[in-house]
Amino acid sequence: MAVGSGSWFASLGDEAKDLRMLTVQDLTEFTELHCTLIAGEGGAGRPIRWAHQNEMEDPAPWLNGGELLMTTGLGIPPTPERQAKYLERLARAGVAGLAVGDPIHLTGVDPPPLTQAFFDAANELPLPIVMVSGRTPFIAIAQRVAAANRDTLHQRLATHLRVYETLDAVARSDSDLLQLVTRLSRVSGYELSVLTPGGKPLFEELPPCSTPVEPAQIEAALADGDGMMRAPRPLPGTGEDGPRVFLVPVLARLQSIGVLVAIAREADEGDPLILHHIATIISLMAAGLVQAREQQRREGGELFGRLLHEAEGDRPHALGDVFAGEAPECLAFAVIALPEQEAGWTQIHQRLHEHGLPHVLTRRADRGSLVVAVENTELKDVGAVLTASLPGSTIGLSSVLPPSADLLVARREARWALRSALSRRQRIAYRERADNPQWLTLETSGLELMVDDILGPIVEHDERTNGELLHTLILFLEENRSWKVTSERLFIHRQTLIHRVKRIEELSGRRLDSTEDVCDLWLAIKARQTLAASGPDDS
């Protein structure tokens, strides 16, 4: 995850100071402390923010990160497996290292011995383990850490104040978001960007992130937030051959809507805790964005609903008309069957924004309608976002259409797809436009009327007499009205077939030697088969 030298942050100048703190390695070099590094050498360069004694088996919930945890060993569990888990918990909490009192010099204390699994885990994590001589009281280590970091802590406090002074200055000058983030970057020592959970820029005004961040990493950072202000932990794999990268949740209305991405400008970057304050400032900006999106959703839904009503009343509208501004070049219509308990509908517009998908939506009773742009993504990716966001719903998606497509035709495709999904008990179905016969532009009610008008008497006759007139008609037309082939397929005499055909003509009022009448019968058969395959119409 190396940051390119040509990134926008490289031009900001060097206003962030080197605020180097005491490291675990430094601690072992103070000979009067008698501290020896016995494992986890790969993490010895970690800075120590504070030194704190704790004898609990799971101290992680009470740690902020960056601490040197000191223990007599009583809190270390006795078994190899639990000792390894103990170190894993400390590593997840972000401690700088673990200082263990040498049991040889301890009186009245009988801690469990350190196992090989303990040392293996420390080296693998790596988490530096320091053995402290019994001649050194833990208070001496804590005082040394505090004294060594005193100037640094004062400098960092000043930096924290400058962050809020920056916010005040920007507010007074009516500066835009880009200027605010640029100045916060100068003050903090980090290159800053803001991403949605889908990895897209949360704010259009800000430049894209200069280093790739995967959605899975963002999801893990959001899931890791438990309401406590801890020192942010760098992404795994960063800080070795390049700068460290941190992800801090950004909240709006008590919900996570993205992450602040902070890329250290130097090997010894600014205080990671300052990123929480910056994230709070960005969250204030994000709250305004969420409010604007909510207003856009309401206004777009009102326009969408009105255009649908007008189109149903013989006033045609194009699909792109549902967008107040310029419509995207590629669109898809979705019709969604919403159960009563579907909570995802209230947040679906935020989920679509997170994935960079412009859209408008509206709802009537238990049916949601949605027009979404598919310019920079695949239709199946849109379907994946919808199914993940609406876990209890069934979704029908039209084919990809231009903004000039008729609004009702697009909705009709989505309705057919929804019928298919409901009948097959699938979460989602797609309607491929190339497969649609031209006559399927009829509404469902129109197809049902066609079937009832042309085939209704034949179907009623078969149901009443347990007959096979409809089956006979289908085979007769499939075999191009061949008496010989049809009678052979039905295993009946030719004269019986002639009698059935005459009865079909009487019931339907159509003649099978008329091309026009044959066309009516064939289309009615195909309509009936399509209706049966796509399930009941509850659109």
XYZ file of C-alpha atoms in Angstrom:
539
model
C 0.000 0.000 0.000
C 2.660 2.520 -0.931
C 1.525 6.112 -1.433
C 2.551 7.582 -4.740
C 4.927 10.543 -4.654
C 2.627 12.451 -6.981
C -0.357 12.341 -4.643
C -2.228 15.564 -3.845
C -1.037 15.406 -0.220
C 2.645 15.572 -1.231
C 2.160 19.205 -2.266
C 0.821 20.391 1.084
C 4.157 21.278 2.651
C 5.765 20.160 5.907
C 3.638 21.644 8.675
C 3.291 18.410 10.662
C 6.093 17.967 13.192
C 8.056 14.858 14.028
C 6.451 13.838 17.307
C 8.521 10.785 18.066
C 7.644 8.925 21.271
C 9.620 6.497 23.395
C 9.632 2.988 21.884
C 9.927 -0.441 23.474
C 13.447 -0.697 22.057
C 14.350 2.623 23.668
C 13.089 1.340 27.012
C 15.458 -1.641 26.935
C 18.411 0.706 26.343
C 17.945 2.470 29.684
C 20.395 0.286 31.605
C 19.206 1.475 35.013
C 15.749 -0.044 34.326
C 17.145 -3.556 33.792
C 14.607 -4.397 31.045
C 15.423 -7.166 28.575
C 13.587 -7.929 25.336
C 12.865 -11.679 25.413
C 10.369 -12.106 22.507
C 8.524 -10.237 19.763
C 11.571 -8.347 18.544
C 9.747 -7.464 15.300
C 7.484 -5.089 17.245
C 10.157 -3.407 19.332
C 9.846 -0.185 17.343
C 6.316 0.472 18.617
C 5.925 3.788 20.429
C 4.817 3.685 24.077
C 2.074 6.169 24.864
C 1.652 5.196 28.516
C 2.749 2.540 31.014
C 0.060 0.796 33.043
C -0.042 -2.202 35.401
C -2.864 -4.735 35.118
C -3.199 -8.263 36.510
C -6.422 -9.274 34.686
C -6.530 -12.176 32.246
C -8.436 -9.996 29.753
C -7.447 -6.332 30.215
C -8.224 -5.449 26.576
C -11.609 -3.746 27.234
C -9.858 -1.187 29.476
C -7.051 -0.317 27.047
C -6.935 2.477 24.483
C -3.909 1.256 22.552
C -0.250 2.259 22.711
C 0.215 1.197 26.331
C 3.117 -0.738 27.791
C 1.177 -3.220 29.917
C 3.076 -4.239 33.046
C 2.277 -7.402 35.007
C 3.825 -9.554 37.706
C 2.548 -12.516 35.670
C -0.449 -13.267 37.883
C -2.827 -12.211 35.121
C -1.195 -14.487 32.571
C -3.218 -17.726 32.274
C -1.471 -21.023 33.035
C -2.055 -23.140 29.894
C -0.203 -22.735 26.566
C -3.388 -22.188 24.560
C -4.756 -19.542 26.908
C -1.380 -17.782 27.042
C -1.376 -17.477 23.245
C -4.982 -16.162 23.301
C -3.951 -13.675 26.019
C -1.316 -12.159 23.731
C -3.699 -12.136 20.771
C -6.200 -10.081 22.778
C -3.495 -7.600 23.735
C -2.363 -7.305 20.126
C -5.938 -6.614 18.976
C -6.195 -3.913 21.650
C -3.107 -2.268 20.147
C -0.762 -2.387 23.145
C 2.835 -1.332 22.518
C 4.276 -4.231 24.482
C 4.081 -6.406 27.592
C 6.486 -6.002 30.522
C 6.648 -9.080 32.805
C 8.295 -9.069 36.218
C 11.104 -11.612 36.586
C 9.676 -14.251 38.979
C 13.150 -14.979 40.354
C 13.225 -11.603 42.066
C 9.551 -11.543 43.122
C 8.606 -12.504 46.667
C 5.171 -13.695 47.662
C 4.183 -14.061 44.027
C 3.899 -17.371 42.205
C 2.920 -16.631 38.574
C 2.562 -19.475 36.040
C 5.633 -20.212 33.927
C 5.755 -18.805 30.392
C 5.295 -21.605 27.857
C 6.766 -22.066 24.408
C 3.342 -21.244 22.949
C 3.584 -17.850 24.676
C 6.941 -17.069 23.020
C 5.801 -18.391 19.643
C 2.696 -16.200 19.713
C 4.728 -13.134 20.716
C 7.152 -13.653 17.824
C 4.377 -14.338 15.323
C 2.192 -11.321 16.175
C 4.850 -9.728 16.767
C 4.236 -8.359 20.264
C 7.381 -7.277 22.169
C 7.809 -8.939 25.578
C 10.131 -7.277 28.089
C 11.427 -9.071 31.190
C 11.782 -6.617 34.092
C 14.264 -7.303 36.863
C 12.824 -7.562 40.358
C 15.155 -4.724 41.342
C 13.108 -2.336 39.139
C 9.719 -1.216 40.471
C 7.032 -0.731 37.856
C 6.578 2.878 38.999
C 10.118 3.632 37.784
C 9.198 2.454 34.287
C 5.967 4.483 34.318
C 7.861 7.611 35.421
C 10.507 7.131 32.743
C 7.849 6.782 30.032
C 5.962 9.846 31.254
C 9.132 11.938 31.459
C 10.354 10.870 28.026
C 6.984 11.652 26.425
C 6.219 14.881 28.269
C 7.351 17.252 25.514
C 5.813 15.087 22.860
C 2.464 15.018 24.676
C 2.484 18.806 24.962
C 3.153 19.072 21.240
C 0.370 16.641 20.497
C -2.053 18.539 22.680
C -1.192 21.650 20.719
C -1.859 19.755 17.509
C -5.280 18.677 18.792
C -6.098 22.313 19.531
C -4.968 23.338 16.058
C -7.422 20.853 14.565
C -10.368 22.641 16.164
C -8.872 26.036 15.434
C -8.803 24.944 11.803
C -12.501 24.085 11.943
C -13.265 27.494 13.450
C -11.176 29.317 10.837
C -12.813 27.467 7.967
C -16.288 28.143 9.377
C -15.543 31.877 9.682
C -14.175 32.114 6.135
C -17.025 30.085 4.602
C -14.460 27.733 3.025
C -15.500 24.535 1.289
C -14.956 20.926 2.352
C -11.817 20.487 0.242
C -10.134 23.442 1.950
C -11.106 22.082 5.357
C -9.671 18.620 4.693
C -6.535 20.124 3.128
C -5.844 22.201 6.232
C -6.603 19.267 8.552
C -4.083 17.218 6.598
C -1.411 19.871 7.093
C -2.068 20.085 10.822
C -2.325 16.355 11.531
C 0.460 14.909 9.409
C -1.832 12.520 7.498
C -3.184 12.387 3.985
C -6.954 12.259 4.444
C -9.795 10.871 2.353
C -13.270 9.560 3.129
C -14.761 6.377 1.671
C -18.175 4.715 1.824
C -18.496 1.082 3.000
C -18.454 0.135 -0.686
C -15.056 1.808 -1.181
C -16.410 4.812 -3.135
C -15.636 8.460 -2.233
C -18.209 9.685 0.284
C -17.827 13.322 -0.814
C -17.610 14.260 -4.487
C -15.569 17.359 -3.595
C -12.627 15.355 -2.229
C -9.929 13.651 -4.315
C -9.930 9.845 -4.395
C -7.870 7.840 -1.954
C -4.295 7.446 -3.207
C -3.928 3.905 -1.870
C -6.326 0.997 -2.468
C -8.627 0.072 0.423
C -10.804 -3.019 0.060
C -14.482 -3.027 1.120
C -13.707 -5.982 3.403
C -11.144 -3.852 5.271
C -13.696 -1.047 5.635
C -16.310 -3.501 6.883
C -13.866 -4.839 9.486
C -13.044 -1.307 10.671
C -16.736 -0.452 11.035
C -17.454 -3.704 12.856
C -14.519 -3.093 15.207
C -16.017 0.157 16.489
C -17.551 -0.508 19.902
C -18.190 3.058 21.025
C -14.893 3.414 22.917
C -12.256 5.896 21.751
C -9.185 3.762 21.176
C -5.994 4.631 19.371
C -6.661 3.639 15.742
C -4.735 0.588 14.617
C -2.991 0.545 11.236
C -4.184 -1.754 8.493
C -2.296 -5.069 8.443
C 0.583 -4.978 5.998
C 1.087 -1.211 6.153
C 4.037 0.515 7.798
C 6.593 -2.082 6.715
C 7.683 -0.849 3.279
C 5.615 2.316 3.299
C 3.488 4.589 5.467
C 0.913 3.258 7.894
C -2.739 3.486 6.898
C -5.560 3.955 9.443
C -9.332 3.598 9.082
C -11.624 5.450 11.499
C -15.444 5.157 11.338
C -17.444 8.195 10.222
C -20.907 8.450 11.773
C -24.063 10.334 10.831
C -27.239 10.095 12.893
C -25.560 7.418 15.044
C -25.001 5.180 11.999
C -21.718 4.348 10.285
C -21.766 5.705 6.749
C -18.078 5.418 5.887
C -14.491 5.619 7.093
C -11.846 8.282 7.344
C -8.724 6.967 5.581
C -5.542 8.454 7.050
C -2.183 7.761 5.406
C 0.852 8.748 7.461
C 3.030 11.300 5.733
C 6.214 10.226 7.506
C 7.556 7.097 9.147
C 6.916 8.794 12.517
C 3.452 10.112 11.847
C 1.304 12.351 13.999
C -0.754 11.133 16.919
C -3.272 8.507 15.703
C -5.701 9.595 18.435
C -6.095 12.913 16.639
C -7.838 11.000 13.878
C -10.844 10.511 16.172
C -11.230 14.283 16.411
C -10.901 14.663 12.660
C -13.439 11.890 12.149
C -15.826 13.797 14.439
C -15.444 16.888 12.250
C -15.985 14.842 9.092
C -19.038 13.251 10.722
C -20.539 16.733 11.150
C -20.039 17.308 7.430
C -21.479 13.875 6.668
C -24.629 14.663 8.658
C -25.331 17.491 6.236
C -24.728 15.132 3.326
C -27.175 12.575 4.738
C -29.785 15.293 5.193
C -29.319 16.443 1.597
C -29.657 12.860 0.365
C -32.850 12.431 2.357
C -34.336 15.548 0.778
C -33.235 14.322 -2.649
C -34.903 10.976 -1.934
C -38.199 12.612 -0.987
C -38.268 14.993 -3.939
C -37.180 12.259 -6.359
C -39.823 9.879 -5.002
C -42.562 12.484 -5.430
C -41.513 13.139 -9.051
C -41.209 9.409 -9.778
C -44.626 8.622 -8.331
C -46.283 11.490 -10.228
C -44.747 10.426 -13.553
C -45.898 6.828 -13.028
C -49.428 8.070 -12.313
C -49.424 10.247 -15.430
C -48.035 7.434 -17.603
C -50.792 5.125 -16.391
C -53.272 7.820 -17.409
C -52.194 7.850 -21.075
C -49.548 10.576 -20.704
C -46.310 8.815 -21.761
C -43.003 9.509 -20.079
C -39.464 8.394 -20.811
C -37.489 6.422 -18.236
C -34.937 9.221 -17.858
C -37.641 11.740 -16.942
C -37.636 10.436 -13.359
C -34.297 12.203 -12.781
C -34.636 15.901 -11.991
C -31.361 16.688 -13.749
C -29.532 15.025 -16.624
C -30.320 11.318 -16.676
C -27.559 8.674 -16.803
C -27.053 6.927 -20.154
C -27.806 3.404 -18.894
C -30.701 2.646 -16.571
C -32.589 -0.292 -15.093
C -36.023 -0.500 -13.472
C -36.557 -2.646 -10.378
C -39.868 -3.719 -8.842
C -39.526 -5.065 -5.306
C -42.004 -7.141 -3.303
C -41.583 -5.848 0.256
C -42.747 -7.901 3.252
C -44.117 -6.038 6.258
C -40.995 -6.701 8.316
C -38.518 -5.456 5.672
C -36.480 -2.789 7.476
C -33.943 -2.353 4.686
C -36.224 -0.196 2.519
C -35.738 2.851 4.765
C -31.960 2.679 4.205
C -31.801 1.412 0.638
C -31.080 4.882 -0.763
C -28.043 5.185 1.539
C -26.792 1.737 0.525
C -27.060 2.642 -3.170
C -25.223 5.928 -2.571
C -22.481 4.022 -0.756
C -21.890 1.994 -3.918
C -21.955 5.057 -6.178
C -25.307 4.194 -7.831
C -27.490 7.233 -8.730
C -31.178 6.356 -8.380
C -34.744 7.409 -7.625
C -37.300 5.323 -5.767
C -40.908 5.295 -4.655
C -43.264 2.908 -2.899
C -46.919 1.902 -3.197
C -48.179 -0.369 -0.430
C -45.999 -3.502 -0.498
C -44.318 -2.741 -3.850
C -41.199 -0.643 -4.208
C -40.166 0.848 -7.560
C -36.610 1.881 -8.292
C -34.757 3.317 -11.287
C -30.988 2.974 -10.941
C -28.033 3.971 -13.100
C -25.847 1.114 -14.360
C -23.281 3.111 -16.333
C -20.184 2.065 -14.395
C -21.234 -1.329 -13.107
C -22.824 -4.607 -14.153
C -26.533 -5.281 -13.693
C -25.718 -8.304 -11.525
C -23.696 -6.031 -9.210
C -26.744 -3.795 -8.779
C -28.741 -6.937 -8.016
C -26.171 -7.972 -5.413
C -26.477 -4.607 -3.626
C -30.280 -4.853 -3.634
C -30.422 -8.416 -2.333
C -27.864 -7.662 0.396
C -29.721 -4.512 1.463
C -33.222 -6.038 1.305
C -32.750 -9.551 2.745
C -36.478 -10.282 3.105
C -37.629 -8.989 -0.275
C -38.058 -10.413 -3.772
C -36.694 -8.331 -6.645
C -37.384 -8.108 -10.369
C -34.901 -6.177 -12.552
C -35.470 -5.019 -16.110
C -32.817 -5.145 -18.778
C -30.417 -2.216 -19.226
C -32.340 0.521 -21.046
C -31.581 3.989 -22.451
C -33.175 7.058 -20.807
C -35.425 7.412 -23.878
C -37.145 4.060 -23.152
C -40.817 4.208 -22.245
C -41.325 4.326 -18.473
C -44.156 1.783 -18.421
C -42.313 -0.593 -20.752
C -39.363 -0.564 -18.344
C -41.656 -1.194 -15.384
C -43.376 -3.984 -17.316
C -40.051 -5.767 -17.829
C -39.305 -5.506 -14.111
C -42.790 -6.802 -13.251
C -42.332 -9.825 -15.490
C -38.998 -10.506 -13.809
C -40.631 -10.179 -10.371
C -43.426 -12.590 -11.361
C -40.784 -15.068 -12.448
C -38.835 -14.690 -9.185
C -41.972 -15.130 -7.063
C -43.149 -18.214 -8.951
C -39.717 -19.848 -8.750
C -39.153 -18.728 -5.141
C -35.949 -16.910 -6.065
C -34.596 -13.780 -4.374
C -34.108 -11.958 -7.672
C -34.784 -12.398 -11.390
C -33.618 -10.427 -14.427
C -35.535 -9.676 -17.616
C -33.383 -9.889 -20.732
C -34.971 -7.621 -23.284
C -33.664 -9.571 -26.265
C -35.766 -12.549 -25.246
C -39.059 -10.636 -25.134
C -41.491 -11.192 -28.025
C -42.984 -7.916 -29.262
C -46.477 -8.826 -28.122
C -45.290 -9.087 -24.505
C -45.500 -5.302 -24.325
C -49.107 -5.976 -23.320
C -49.925 -5.619 -19.660
C -50.604 -8.809 -17.730
C -54.322 -8.055 -17.673
C -54.294 -7.772 -21.472
C -52.703 -11.193 -21.863
C -55.211 -12.738 -19.495
C -58.084 -11.215 -21.472
C -56.619 -12.632 -24.681
C -56.363 -16.106 -23.191
C -59.868 -15.982 -21.715
C -61.444 -14.654 -24.904
C -59.808 -17.106 -27.324
C -59.044 -20.215 -25.275
C -61.485 -19.825 -22.403
C -64.313 -22.001 -23.885
C -61.819 -24.725 -24.807
C -60.273 -24.764 -21.320
C -63.724 -24.862 -19.700
C -64.752 -27.774 -21.946
C -61.641 -29.778 -21.022
C -62.161 -29.133 -17.312
C -65.814 -30.128 -17.481
C -65.363 -33.277 -19.598
C -61.767 -34.179 -18.701
C -61.040 -33.704 -22.395
C -57.878 -32.999 -24.374
C -58.965 -30.352 -26.883
C -56.337 -27.772 -25.783
C -53.548 -30.356 -25.893
C -54.778 -31.455 -29.328
C -54.782 -27.840 -30.571
C -51.231 -27.252 -29.347
C -49.869 -30.364 -31.089
C -51.861 -29.660 -34.254
C -50.321 -26.195 -34.573
C -46.850 -27.391 -33.589
C -46.989 -29.932 -36.430
C -48.063 -27.264 -38.929
C -51.641 -28.617 -39.035
C -50.510 -32.032 -40.326
C -53.345 -34.516 -39.808
C -51.080 -37.533 -40.150
C -48.260 -36.460 -37.796
C -50.630 -35.031 -35.175
C -52.799 -38.165 -35.040
C -49.673 -40.296 -34.694
C -48.381 -38.155 -31.803
C -51.779 -38.372 -30.083
C -52.121 -42.097 -30.798
C -55.638 -41.543 -32.174
C -57.396 -42.235 -35.477
C -57.362 -39.494 -38.119
C -61.178 -39.283 -37.986
C -61.057 -38.687 -34.229
C -58.626 -35.826 -34.808
C -60.959 -34.302 -37.426
C -63.813 -34.441 -34.961
C -61.715 -32.740 -32.239
C -60.614 -29.954 -34.593
C -64.206 -29.225 -35.574
C -65.137 -29.011 -31.896
C -62.218 -26.625 -31.277
C -63.418 -24.382 -34.113
C -66.947 -24.357 -32.709
C -65.848 -23.441 -29.199
C -63.278 -20.791 -30.204
C -65.215 -19.291 -33.089
C -62.070 -19.516 -35.238
C -61.204 -21.658 -38.238
C -57.958 -23.596 -38.455
C -57.747 -23.111 -42.224
C -57.565 -19.324 -41.730
C -54.101 -17.811 -41.226
C -55.524 -14.929 -39.193
C -57.459 -17.243 -36.883
C -54.491 -19.602 -36.511
C -52.340 -16.607 -35.538
C -54.853 -15.644 -32.820
C -54.919 -19.169 -31.439
C -51.126 -19.530 -31.447
C -50.523 -16.196 -29.692
C -53.142 -17.080 -27.088
C -51.409 -20.402 -26.443
C -48.016 -18.682 -26.007
C -49.568 -16.048 -23.726
C -51.118 -18.764 -21.571
C -47.793 -20.605 -21.325
C -45.976 -17.393 -20.395
C -48.523 -16.527 -17.715
C -48.284 -20.016 -16.281
C -44.458 -19.913 -16.244
C -44.223 -16.497 -14.582
C -46.677 -17.220 -11.791
C -49.597 -15.213 -10.451
C -49.658 -11.473 -11.051
C -49.579 -9.694 -7.710
C -47.701 -6.632 -8.928
